[in-house]
Structures are given as C-alpha cells and as structure tokens.
CSV table of C-alpha atoms and ligand atoms in Angstrom, one decimal:
chain,number,residue,atom,x,y,z
A,24,MET,CA,0.0,0.0,0.0
A,25,SER,CA,1.2,3.5,-0.7
A,26,ASP,CA,2.6,5.4,2.2
A,27,VAL,CA,-0.3,7.6,3.4
A,28,ARG,CA,0.0,8.7,7.1
A,29,VAL,CA,-2.2,10.7,9.4
A,30,ASP,CA,-1.3,14.4,10.1
A,31,GLY,CA,-0.5,14.6,13.8
A,32,SER,CA,-0.5,18.4,14.1
A,33,ARG,CA,-3.9,19.0,12.5
A,34,PHE,CA,-5.4,16.3,14.6
A,35,ARG,CA,-3.8,17.6,17.8
A,36,GLU,CA,-5.1,21.1,17.1
A,37,ARG,CA,-8.6,19.8,16.6
A,38,PHE,CA,-8.3,17.6,19.7
A,39,GLU,CA,-7.3,20.5,21.9
A,40,SER,CA,-9.9,22.8,20.5
A,41,PHE,CA,-12.7,20.2,20.8
A,42,ASN,CA,-11.8,19.6,24.5
A,43,GLU,CA,-12.3,23.2,25.3
A,44,ILE,CA,-16.0,22.4,25.1
A,45,GLY,CA,-17.1,21.5,28.6
A,46,ALA,CA,-13.5,21.7,29.9
A,47,THR,CA,-13.2,21.4,33.7
A,48,GLU,CA,-10.8,23.2,36.0
A,49,SER,CA,-8.9,20.0,36.7
A,50,GLY,CA,-8.2,19.2,33.1
A,51,GLY,CA,-11.1,16.9,32.2
A,52,VAL,CA,-14.3,17.4,30.3
A,53,ASN,CA,-18.0,17.5,31.4
A,54,ARG,CA,-20.1,16.7,28.3
A,55,PRO,CA,-22.7,14.1,29.5
A,56,ALA,CA,-25.1,12.9,26.9
A,57,LEU,CA,-27.6,15.5,25.6
A,58,SER,CA,-26.3,18.2,27.9
A,59,ASP,CA,-25.7,21.7,26.5
A,60,GLU,CA,-22.0,20.9,26.3
A,61,ASN,CA,-22.8,17.7,24.4
A,62,ARG,CA,-24.8,19.8,21.9
A,63,GLU,CA,-21.9,22.2,21.4
A,64,ALA,CA,-19.6,19.2,20.8
A,65,ARG,CA,-22.0,17.8,18.3
A,66,ASP,CA,-22.3,21.2,16.5
A,67,THR,CA,-18.6,21.4,16.2
A,68,LEU,CA,-18.3,17.9,14.9
A,69,VAL,CA,-21.0,18.5,12.3
A,70,GLU,CA,-19.2,21.6,11.1
A,71,TRP,CA,-15.8,19.7,10.9
A,72,PHE,CA,-17.5,16.8,9.1
A,73,GLU,CA,-18.9,19.2,6.6
A,74,ASP,CA,-15.6,21.0,6.2
A,75,ALA,CA,-14.0,17.6,5.4
A,76,GLY,CA,-16.5,17.2,2.6
A,77,LEU,CA,-18.6,14.5,4.4
A,78,SER,CA,-22.3,14.4,3.9
A,79,VAL,CA,-23.9,14.5,7.3
A,80,THR,CA,-26.9,12.5,8.5
A,81,VAL,CA,-28.4,12.6,12.0
A,82,ASP,CA,-30.7,9.7,12.8
A,83,GLU,CA,-33.6,9.4,15.2
A,84,MET,CA,-31.3,8.6,18.1
A,85,GLY,CA,-29.0,11.5,17.4
A,86,ASN,CA,-26.2,9.3,16.0
A,87,ILE,CA,-24.2,11.5,13.7
A,88,PHE,CA,-22.9,10.0,10.4
A,89,GLY,CA,-20.6,11.6,7.9
A,90,ARG,CA,-20.3,9.8,4.5
A,91,ARG,CA,-17.4,10.0,2.0
A,92,GLU,CA,-18.5,8.5,-1.3
A,93,GLY,CA,-16.6,5.5,-2.7
A,94,ALA,CA,-15.8,4.7,-6.3
A,95,ASN,CA,-18.6,2.2,-6.1
A,96,PRO,CA,-21.4,3.9,-4.1
A,97,ASP,CA,-23.6,0.8,-4.1
A,98,LEU,CA,-21.1,-1.2,-2.0
A,99,ALA,CA,-21.7,-1.4,1.7
A,100,PRO,CA,-19.7,1.2,3.5
A,101,VAL,CA,-16.8,0.8,6.0
A,102,LEU,CA,-18.0,2.4,9.2
A,103,PHE,CA,-15.7,3.7,12.0
A,104,GLY,CA,-16.0,6.1,14.9
A,105,SER,CA,-16.8,6.2,18.6
A,106,HIS,CA,-18.6,8.7,20.9
A,107,VAL,CA,-18.4,12.3,22.1
A,108,ASP,CA,-20.5,12.1,25.3
A,109,SER,CA,-18.4,12.0,28.4
A,110,GLN,CA,-18.7,10.9,32.0
A,111,TYR,CA,-19.5,13.6,34.6
A,112,ASN,CA,-16.1,15.2,35.0
A,113,GLY,CA,-14.6,12.6,32.7
A,114,GLY,CA,-11.4,12.4,30.7
A,115,ARG,CA,-10.4,14.0,27.4
A,116,PHE,CA,-9.6,10.8,25.5
A,117,ASP,CA,-12.5,8.4,26.1
A,118,GLY,CA,-14.5,8.3,22.9
A,119,ILE,CA,-13.1,11.5,21.4
A,120,VAL,CA,-9.9,9.8,20.1
A,121,GLY,CA,-12.1,7.5,18.1
A,122,VAL,CA,-14.3,10.2,16.6
A,123,LEU,CA,-11.7,12.8,15.8
A,124,GLY,CA,-9.3,10.0,14.8
A,125,ALA,CA,-12.0,8.8,12.3
A,126,LEU,CA,-12.2,12.3,10.9
A,127,GLU,CA,-8.4,12.5,10.6
A,128,VAL,CA,-8.5,9.3,8.6
A,129,VAL,CA,-10.9,11.0,6.2
A,130,GLU,CA,-8.8,14.2,6.0
A,131,THR,CA,-5.7,12.1,5.3
A,132,LEU,CA,-7.4,10.3,2.4
A,133,ASN,CA,-8.7,13.7,1.2
A,134,ASP,CA,-5.1,15.1,1.2
A,135,ALA,CA,-3.8,12.0,-0.6
A,136,ASP,CA,-6.7,12.4,-3.1
A,137,GLU,CA,-7.4,8.8,-2.6
A,138,THR,CA,-10.8,7.4,-3.4
A,139,THR,CA,-11.7,4.1,-1.9
A,140,GLU,CA,-13.8,1.5,-3.7
A,141,ARG,CA,-16.3,1.4,-0.9
A,142,PRO,CA,-17.9,4.4,0.7
A,143,LEU,CA,-16.6,5.4,4.1
A,144,GLU,CA,-18.7,6.5,7.0
A,145,VAL,CA,-17.6,8.1,10.3
A,146,VAL,CA,-19.9,8.1,13.2
A,147,ALA,CA,-20.4,9.6,16.7
A,148,TRP,CA,-22.8,7.4,18.7
A,149,SER,CA,-25.3,8.8,21.2
A,150,ASN,CA,-25.1,8.1,24.9
A,151,GLU,CA,-22.2,5.6,25.0
A,152,GLU,CA,-21.3,6.3,28.6
A,153,GLY,CA,-24.7,5.5,30.1
A,154,VAL,CA,-23.9,7.8,33.0
A,155,ARG,CA,-26.8,10.2,32.6
A,156,PHE,CA,-29.2,7.8,30.9
A,157,GLN,CA,-29.0,4.1,31.5
A,158,PRO,CA,-28.3,1.7,29.9
A,159,ASP,CA,-25.2,2.7,28.1
A,160,MET,CA,-24.6,2.4,24.3
A,161,LEU,CA,-28.2,3.5,23.7
A,162,GLY,CA,-27.5,5.0,20.2
A,163,SER,CA,-25.7,2.0,18.8
A,164,GLY,CA,-28.0,-0.3,20.7
A,165,VAL,CA,-31.1,1.0,18.8
A,166,PHE,CA,-29.1,1.1,15.6
A,167,CYS,CA,-28.3,-2.6,16.0
A,168,ASP,CA,-31.8,-3.5,17.1
A,169,VAL,CA,-30.9,-4.4,20.7
A,170,PHE,CA,-33.4,-1.8,22.1
A,171,ASP,CA,-36.4,-0.3,20.5
A,172,ARG,CA,-36.4,3.4,19.9
A,173,GLU,CA,-39.4,4.2,22.2
A,174,TYR,CA,-37.7,2.4,25.1
A,175,ALA,CA,-34.6,4.5,24.5
A,176,TYR,CA,-36.7,7.7,24.3
A,177,SER,CA,-38.3,6.8,27.6
A,178,ARG,CA,-35.1,6.5,29.6
A,179,GLU,CA,-34.9,9.1,32.4
A,180,ASP,CA,-32.0,10.9,34.1
A,181,LYS,CA,-32.0,11.4,37.9
A,182,ASP,CA,-34.0,14.6,37.4
A,183,GLY,CA,-36.7,12.9,35.5
A,184,ASN,CA,-35.7,14.3,32.1
A,185,ARG,CA,-36.4,11.9,29.3
A,186,PHE,CA,-33.9,10.9,26.6
A,187,GLY,CA,-36.3,11.6,23.7
A,188,GLU,CA,-37.2,15.1,25.0
A,189,GLU,CA,-33.6,16.0,25.7
A,190,LEU,CA,-32.6,14.9,22.3
A,191,GLU,CA,-35.3,17.1,20.8
A,192,ARG,CA,-34.3,20.0,23.1
A,193,ILE,CA,-30.7,20.0,21.8
A,194,GLY,CA,-31.9,19.7,18.2
A,195,TYR,CA,-30.5,16.3,17.5
A,196,ARG,CA,-33.6,14.2,17.0
A,197,GLY,CA,-32.9,13.5,13.4
A,198,GLU,CA,-35.0,12.2,10.6
A,199,ALA,CA,-33.0,9.2,9.4
A,200,PRO,CA,-34.3,5.9,10.6
A,201,CYS,CA,-32.1,4.3,13.3
A,202,GLU,CA,-32.0,0.7,12.3
A,203,PRO,CA,-29.6,-2.0,11.1
A,204,ARG,CA,-28.3,-1.6,7.5
A,205,ASP,CA,-25.8,-3.2,5.3
A,206,LEU,CA,-22.2,-2.4,6.5
A,207,HIS,CA,-19.0,-4.0,5.3
A,208,CYS,CA,-17.4,-3.7,8.7
A,209,TYR,CA,-16.9,-1.5,11.8
A,210,PHE,CA,-13.7,-0.3,13.4
A,211,GLU,CA,-13.1,1.8,16.6
A,212,VAL,CA,-9.9,3.2,18.0
A,213,HIS,CA,-10.1,3.8,21.7
A,214,VAL,CA,-7.8,4.3,24.8
A,215,GLU,CA,-7.3,1.0,26.6
A,216,GLN,CA,-8.7,2.4,30.0
A,217,GLY,CA,-6.7,-0.3,31.8
A,218,PRO,CA,-3.0,-0.8,32.7
A,219,PHE,CA,-1.9,-3.6,30.4
A,220,LEU,CA,-0.3,-1.9,27.4
A,221,GLU,CA,1.6,0.5,29.6
A,222,GLN,CA,2.9,-2.3,31.8
A,223,GLU,CA,4.1,-4.2,28.7
A,224,GLU,CA,5.5,-1.0,27.2
A,225,LEU,CA,3.5,-1.5,24.0
A,226,PRO,CA,2.0,1.3,21.9
A,227,VAL,CA,-1.0,-0.5,20.5
A,228,ALA,CA,-3.2,-3.6,20.6
A,229,ALA,CA,-5.6,-5.4,18.3
A,230,VAL,CA,-8.8,-6.0,20.4
A,231,GLU,CA,-10.2,-9.5,20.2
A,232,GLY,CA,-13.4,-9.0,22.1
A,233,VAL,CA,-15.2,-7.3,25.0
A,234,PHE,CA,-16.2,-8.5,28.4
A,235,GLY,CA,-19.8,-9.4,29.0
A,236,PHE,CA,-21.5,-7.3,31.6
A,237,SER,CA,-24.5,-6.8,33.8
A,238,TRP,CA,-25.9,-3.6,35.3
A,239,MET,CA,-28.4,-3.7,38.1
A,240,ASN,CA,-30.5,-1.2,40.0
A,241,VAL,CA,-31.1,-2.1,43.7
A,242,SER,CA,-33.2,-0.2,46.2
A,243,PHE,CA,-33.9,-0.8,49.9
A,244,GLU,CA,-36.7,0.7,51.9
A,245,GLY,CA,-36.6,0.8,55.7
A,246,GLN,CA,-37.8,3.3,58.2
A,247,ALA,CA,-36.5,6.7,58.9
A,248,ASN,CA,-36.3,7.4,62.6
A,249,HIS,CA,-34.4,9.5,65.2
A,250,ALA,CA,-30.7,8.5,65.5
A,251,GLY,CA,-30.7,9.0,69.2
A,252,PRO,CA,-33.7,7.5,71.0
A,253,THR,CA,-34.2,4.5,68.6
A,254,PRO,CA,-32.7,1.4,70.1
A,255,MET,CA,-30.4,-0.6,67.8
A,256,ASP,CA,-32.8,-3.6,67.7
A,257,MET,CA,-35.7,-1.5,66.5
A,258,ARG,CA,-34.1,-0.2,63.4
A,259,HIS,CA,-34.7,-0.8,59.7
A,260,ASP,CA,-31.7,0.9,58.3
A,261,ALA,CA,-31.6,0.8,54.4
A,262,LEU,CA,-28.0,1.8,54.4
A,263,VAL,CA,-27.0,-1.2,56.4
A,264,GLY,CA,-28.6,-3.3,53.6
A,265,ALA,CA,-26.6,-1.4,51.0
A,266,SER,CA,-23.3,-1.8,53.0
A,267,ASP,CA,-23.9,-5.6,52.9
A,268,VAL,CA,-24.3,-5.5,49.1
A,269,ILE,CA,-21.0,-3.5,48.7
A,270,GLN,CA,-19.1,-6.1,50.8
A,271,ALA,CA,-20.8,-9.0,49.0
A,272,VAL,CA,-19.7,-7.6,45.6
A,273,ARG,CA,-16.1,-7.8,46.8
A,274,ARG,CA,-16.5,-11.3,48.1
A,275,ILE,CA,-18.2,-12.6,45.0
A,276,THR,CA,-15.5,-11.2,42.7
A,277,ALA,CA,-12.8,-12.8,44.9
A,278,THR,CA,-14.1,-16.3,44.1
A,279,GLY,CA,-16.2,-15.9,41.0
A,280,GLY,CA,-13.6,-16.3,38.2
A,281,VAL,CA,-10.2,-15.0,37.3
A,282,ASP,CA,-11.3,-11.8,35.4
A,283,LEU,CA,-14.6,-11.1,37.2
A,284,VAL,CA,-14.9,-7.5,38.4
A,285,GLY,CA,-17.7,-5.9,40.3
A,286,THR,CA,-18.5,-2.3,41.4
A,287,VAL,CA,-21.1,-0.4,43.4
A,288,GLY,CA,-20.6,3.0,41.8
A,289,SER,CA,-23.6,4.9,42.8
A,290,LEU,CA,-25.5,5.3,46.0
A,291,ASP,CA,-28.4,7.6,46.8
A,292,VAL,CA,-29.4,7.8,50.4
A,293,TRP,CA,-32.6,9.4,51.8
A,294,PRO,CA,-32.9,11.5,53.8
A,295,ASN,CA,-29.1,11.6,54.0
A,296,ALA,CA,-29.0,13.4,57.3
A,297,ILE,CA,-26.6,13.0,60.2
A,298,ASN,CA,-29.2,12.2,62.8
A,299,VAL,CA,-31.8,10.3,60.9
A,300,ILE,CA,-31.8,6.5,60.2
A,301,PRO,CA,-31.6,6.0,56.4
A,302,GLU,CA,-35.0,5.2,55.0
A,303,THR,CA,-34.2,4.5,51.4
A,304,VAL,CA,-31.1,3.7,49.5
A,305,GLU,CA,-30.8,3.3,45.8
A,306,LEU,CA,-27.6,1.7,44.5
A,307,THR,CA,-26.1,0.2,41.3
A,308,VAL,CA,-24.1,-2.9,40.8
A,309,ASP,CA,-21.9,-3.6,37.7
A,310,PHE,CA,-20.4,-7.1,37.1
A,311,ARG,CA,-18.1,-7.9,34.2
A,312,SER,CA,-16.1,-10.8,32.9
A,313,TYR,CA,-15.1,-12.4,29.6
A,314,ASP,CA,-16.9,-15.5,30.9
A,315,ASP,CA,-20.7,-15.1,30.7
A,316,ALA,CA,-21.3,-17.9,33.2
A,317,ALA,CA,-19.2,-16.0,35.8
A,318,VAL,CA,-21.3,-12.9,35.2
A,319,ASP,CA,-24.6,-14.8,35.5
A,320,ALA,CA,-23.5,-16.6,38.6
A,321,ALA,CA,-22.4,-13.3,40.2
A,322,VAL,CA,-25.8,-11.7,39.4
A,323,GLU,CA,-27.6,-14.7,41.0
A,324,GLN,CA,-25.4,-14.5,44.1
A,325,ILE,CA,-25.9,-10.8,44.6
A,326,GLU,CA,-29.7,-11.1,44.3
A,327,ALA,CA,-29.6,-13.8,47.0
A,328,GLU,CA,-27.5,-11.6,49.2
A,329,ILE,CA,-29.9,-8.7,48.8
A,330,ALA,CA,-32.9,-10.9,49.7
A,331,HIS,CA,-31.0,-12.2,52.7
A,332,VAL,CA,-30.0,-8.8,54.1
A,333,ALA,CA,-33.5,-7.4,53.5
A,334,GLU,CA,-35.0,-10.2,55.5
A,335,ARG,CA,-32.5,-9.8,58.3
A,336,GLU,CA,-32.9,-6.0,58.6
A,337,GLY,CA,-36.7,-5.9,57.9
A,338,LEU,CA,-36.4,-4.0,54.7
A,339,ASP,CA,-38.3,-4.0,51.5
A,340,TYR,CA,-36.2,-4.2,48.4
A,341,GLU,CA,-36.3,-4.0,44.6
A,342,PHE,CA,-33.8,-5.6,42.3
A,343,GLU,CA,-33.7,-5.0,38.5
A,344,GLN,CA,-31.1,-6.1,36.0
A,345,ILE,CA,-31.2,-3.1,33.6
A,346,MET,CA,-28.7,-4.4,31.1
A,347,ARG,CA,-27.0,-7.7,30.3
A,348,VAL,CA,-24.5,-7.7,27.4
A,349,ASP,CA,-22.9,-11.0,26.5
A,350,ALA,CA,-19.1,-11.3,26.1
A,351,ASP,CA,-18.4,-10.6,22.5
A,352,PRO,CA,-15.5,-12.1,20.5
A,353,PHE,CA,-14.8,-9.8,17.5
A,354,ASP,CA,-14.6,-10.9,13.9
A,355,ALA,CA,-11.4,-12.9,13.2
A,356,ASP,CA,-10.9,-11.3,9.8
A,357,CYS,CA,-11.3,-7.7,11.2
A,358,ILE,CA,-8.8,-8.6,14.0
A,359,GLU,CA,-6.3,-9.8,11.4
A,360,THR,CA,-6.9,-6.7,9.3
A,361,VAL,CA,-5.9,-4.6,12.4
A,362,VAL,CA,-2.9,-6.8,13.0
A,363,ASP,CA,-1.8,-6.4,9.4
A,364,ALA,CA,-2.1,-2.7,9.6
A,365,ILE,CA,0.0,-2.7,12.8
A,366,GLU,CA,2.6,-5.0,11.3
A,367,GLU,CA,2.8,-2.9,8.2
A,368,ARG,CA,4.0,0.0,10.4
A,369,GLY,CA,6.4,-2.2,12.4
A,370,HIS,CA,4.9,-1.6,15.8
A,371,ASP,CA,5.2,-4.0,18.7
A,372,TYR,CA,1.7,-5.0,19.8
A,373,THR,CA,-0.4,-7.5,21.6
A,374,ARG,CA,-4.0,-8.8,21.4
A,375,LEU,CA,-6.3,-7.7,24.2
A,376,VAL,CA,-9.8,-8.2,25.5
A,377,SER,CA,-11.6,-5.0,26.6
A,378,GLY,CA,-13.0,-4.7,30.1
A,379,ALA,CA,-14.8,-1.5,29.2
A,380,GLY,CA,-18.0,-1.6,27.1
A,381,HIS,CA,-18.0,-0.1,23.6
A,382,ASP,CA,-20.4,0.6,20.8
A,383,ALA,CA,-18.3,-1.9,18.9
A,384,ASN,CA,-20.1,-4.6,21.1
A,385,TYR,CA,-23.4,-4.0,19.4
A,386,LEU,CA,-21.9,-3.3,16.0
A,387,ASN,CA,-20.4,-6.7,16.1
A,388,THR,CA,-23.9,-8.2,16.1
A,389,ILE,CA,-24.7,-6.7,12.7
A,390,CYS,CA,-21.3,-6.6,10.9
A,391,PRO,CA,-17.7,-7.8,11.2
A,392,THR,CA,-16.1,-5.6,13.8
A,393,SER,CA,-12.8,-5.0,15.7
A,394,MET,CA,-11.1,-2.3,17.7
A,395,ILE,CA,-7.7,-0.8,18.2
A,396,PHE,CA,-6.4,0.2,21.7
A,397,VAL,CA,-3.7,2.6,22.7
A,398,PRO,CA,-2.2,2.9,26.2
A,399,SER,CA,-3.8,4.7,29.1
A,400,VAL,CA,-1.2,6.3,31.4
A,401,ASP,CA,-1.4,4.6,34.8
A,402,GLY,CA,-4.4,2.7,33.4
A,403,ILE,CA,-6.6,5.6,34.5
A,404,SER,CA,-9.9,6.4,32.8
A,405,HIS,CA,-13.4,7.8,33.7
A,406,ARG,CA,-11.5,10.4,35.6
A,407,GLU,CA,-10.3,13.9,34.7
A,408,SER,CA,-6.6,12.8,34.8
A,409,GLU,CA,-7.1,10.3,32.1
A,410,PHE,CA,-4.2,10.6,29.7
A,411,THR,CA,-2.6,9.0,26.7
A,412,GLU,CA,0.6,10.1,25.1
A,413,TRP,CA,0.0,11.9,21.8
A,414,GLU,CA,2.4,9.7,19.9
A,415,ASP,CA,0.3,6.7,20.9
A,416,VAL,CA,-2.9,8.4,19.8
A,417,LEU,CA,-1.3,8.8,16.4
A,418,VAL,CA,-0.1,5.2,16.3
A,419,GLY,CA,-3.7,4.0,16.9
A,420,THR,CA,-5.2,6.4,14.4
A,421,ASP,CA,-2.6,5.5,11.8
A,422,VAL,CA,-3.5,1.8,12.3
A,423,LEU,CA,-7.1,2.7,11.9
A,424,LEU,CA,-6.2,4.3,8.6
A,425,GLY,CA,-4.5,1.2,7.5
A,426,ALA,CA,-7.4,-1.1,8.6
A,427,VAL,CA,-10.0,1.1,6.9
A,428,ARG,CA,-8.0,1.3,3.6
A,429,ARG,CA,-7.7,-2.4,3.5
A,430,LYS,CA,-11.3,-3.1,4.1
A,431,ALA,CA,-12.5,-0.2,1.9
A,432,ASP,CA,-10.8,-1.7,-1.2
A,433,GLU,CA,-12.3,-5.2,-0.7
A,434,VAL,CA,-14.9,-5.8,-3.4
B,510,GLV,C1,-18.5,2.5,29.3
B,510,GLV,O1,-17.7,3.4,29.4
B,510,GLV,C2,-18.4,1.3,30.2
B,510,GLV,O2,-17.6,0.4,30.0
B,510,GLV,O3,-19.0,1.4,31.3
B,511,MN,MN1,-15.6,5.1,25.5
B,512,MN,MN1,-16.3,5.6,29.0
C-alpha cells in the first residue's frame, strides 16, 4: 500500500480545541449525553465533518454519520468512529480519540486524493457512557436492534428528564431511521482504559473482544427514625442493607472467576442526614467478565444476598437487571486486518480483550467488527486525569487508517 499517514499536528489542534468544550478546571471534560456541552460538541463535529466534505446525516437517536463516497457507491460502507459524550467530570480521551481519529483518517485520504472502492462513514454514537441515561450504548443499541427506539426515548436521568425530550431540546432528534443496515465492517480506535499496554510498554493492541457485563439497580426501603432514641434492635436501616451489598460484591468477585470484576458505583441515600436512620437507598451494581457464566453466577449470588439482608434487617427491596450484554468475541478477519495494519508500520503489539464496554459490542452483532487500543497512562480512565501520550494516539489512528484502507478496497 502507498505510504499515506495521518497528520499529527492538524489532529492535535482539533483535539485540543474540541476539548475546550465543557472543559473542567482540573483538566477533564464534562459533556454528559444530551447536555448543552454535548450539543456544542455535536455542533462542532458536524461543522468539521462538513468542512471535510462529508455528507452528514443525523438519525432518530441523534447518532451522527458523515459519509465519504466511494468509487462504487452501491457497495456497503466501512463504518468507523466512537462517541463524544463524556462521564460527569470525565477524561479528554475516552471516545473523542475514536471520533476525531476517524475524521483524521478521512482528512488524510482527502489530502492524498485517494478514493476508496467502498464508501466510508464516520460516526459519533449517542449516549455511549450511560452515565446520565441508563443503559449505556443506547444509540448503537437502537441502531443494532438491541433496544427499540421508544424504550430509548423513555429513559430518564436522575432529574426525570427523558432521553427523547432532551434529544429534541438539543436539536439532534434527526429524521433518518435508526436501524440496522448493510455495513461492510466497523472499526473503533479507543484508549485502553486499563493498565496492560503501559505495563508491557506496547504502543498498540488489536482488540479481540469485549467483556460481558450486567448492570443492576437495587433499592432498599426501611424506616426513617431518630438517630438518638431509637434502640439498635428497633431499626430498619436501608444503608445497612446497602453496605452488605457492597461487601458482597467484593466477596463474589474474589471467588467468581479470574477476570470477574464488580463495582457499586452509585449510592443515593434518603434523607441523608446525620441524625436520621436512612429510610431509602438506591444503588447500582456492575459485574463484568469475559466468561458469561461467571457474570450470570455473580448476578444470582448478589440477588440472593440482597434478599437475605432485606429479611435480616426488615427492609423492602427491589432488584432489577437493567442491562446484560454478552461477552463478545470480535470478527477474526477484522482482527487480522488490524494486526496487518499494525505490522505494516512495524509496531510491537499485543492482542487484548476489553474490560470496558464499547459501541463496537453492538456493531459486532450486525457486521464484522474489531477495535484498536492505545495505552492509558497509569491505566486511568473515567476520571479527569485520564491521559494518553499523543504519539500513541497517532499510532492508533494510523493503524485505523491502515485497517480502513484495507477493508474499503475489498470488493
Ligand atoms: C463504558 O464506558 C463502560 O464500559 O461502562
Ligand atoms: Mn468510551
Ligand atoms: Mn467511557
């Protein structure tokens, strides 16, 4: 293949400028799905897509596509991208690298005046993070027919705002149907978000699959009462129930399988007052593993634990699994395409499985898919200090370019 490479300085300038949107004082970004900052990020992206000559389509879920025509427009396109929504006070790399990297691939091909056989489409998926609206990966989930559109529109944030109404409010409830269509393949470049590449001193990985995971909402209801006069044996303390769940998650992961991880990441306590026994607690549980049986067993165990503590403490409880994604091995041919693109550039590399969820999970159910990972410094992500060396971002993006070019000329 001719030697076409991404332009690091243009990409970097765009990356820095994009990350001024919703920038936080501590060096992160705050652009949760469908917030005003997310709208501004989308507006900027659409403008840049159009500047790069892409024809832009926004679908009913607010997924943004930019299409570059191929020599043969009737062939199924190669799709690549990621997401521009962030965690609350999240990092500058998660998702953005994959979207702006996709745009850089297009700009590089424009500069080289290279027309691929197949059309290319870059994409920014809606609500990948799942932090404001659960579950995560809603945009790609509807696109891949995992959720129906009305279910997605009905999802509410903690203030009772609905996804569909917020999408309308920010002006990104598009016309194009959000449904599966014929795609040649899907690629996504992303930061690893774990420690492995850095520990091994490797700049890049071909991603072979993604952990399965389960998300659960749990609530306990006890009785608020005075913290002073109420004897210990007359209490129905919802927070005691929650604390058992937190400990149980630790215990279950210790014995539940080599790679099983579990997290209680969110806790809402009411009335949350120093001298009142907690009446209600709402919490979340997240279990993940590449072994689906380990995830299912962990879910069963935590549900039993919840029932047990509720009985012991005299609490009512509710338990709901709000999402269950199966472990997802990517397409062998797409993985090898990524490996070929890495080897062409002579990089050392490894093959990894992702502990983080990605839109690529769902894309893999409708078309051949793989991902490219670049190192996360100190394995840190979902935090403002998330960082990846710029040279590594470029390595990953250049590998994306190589993978896209290979697949885009397959006829
Ligand atoms: C998405 O960021 C996830 O893996 O939770
Ligand atoms: Mn991400
Ligand atoms: Mn994320």
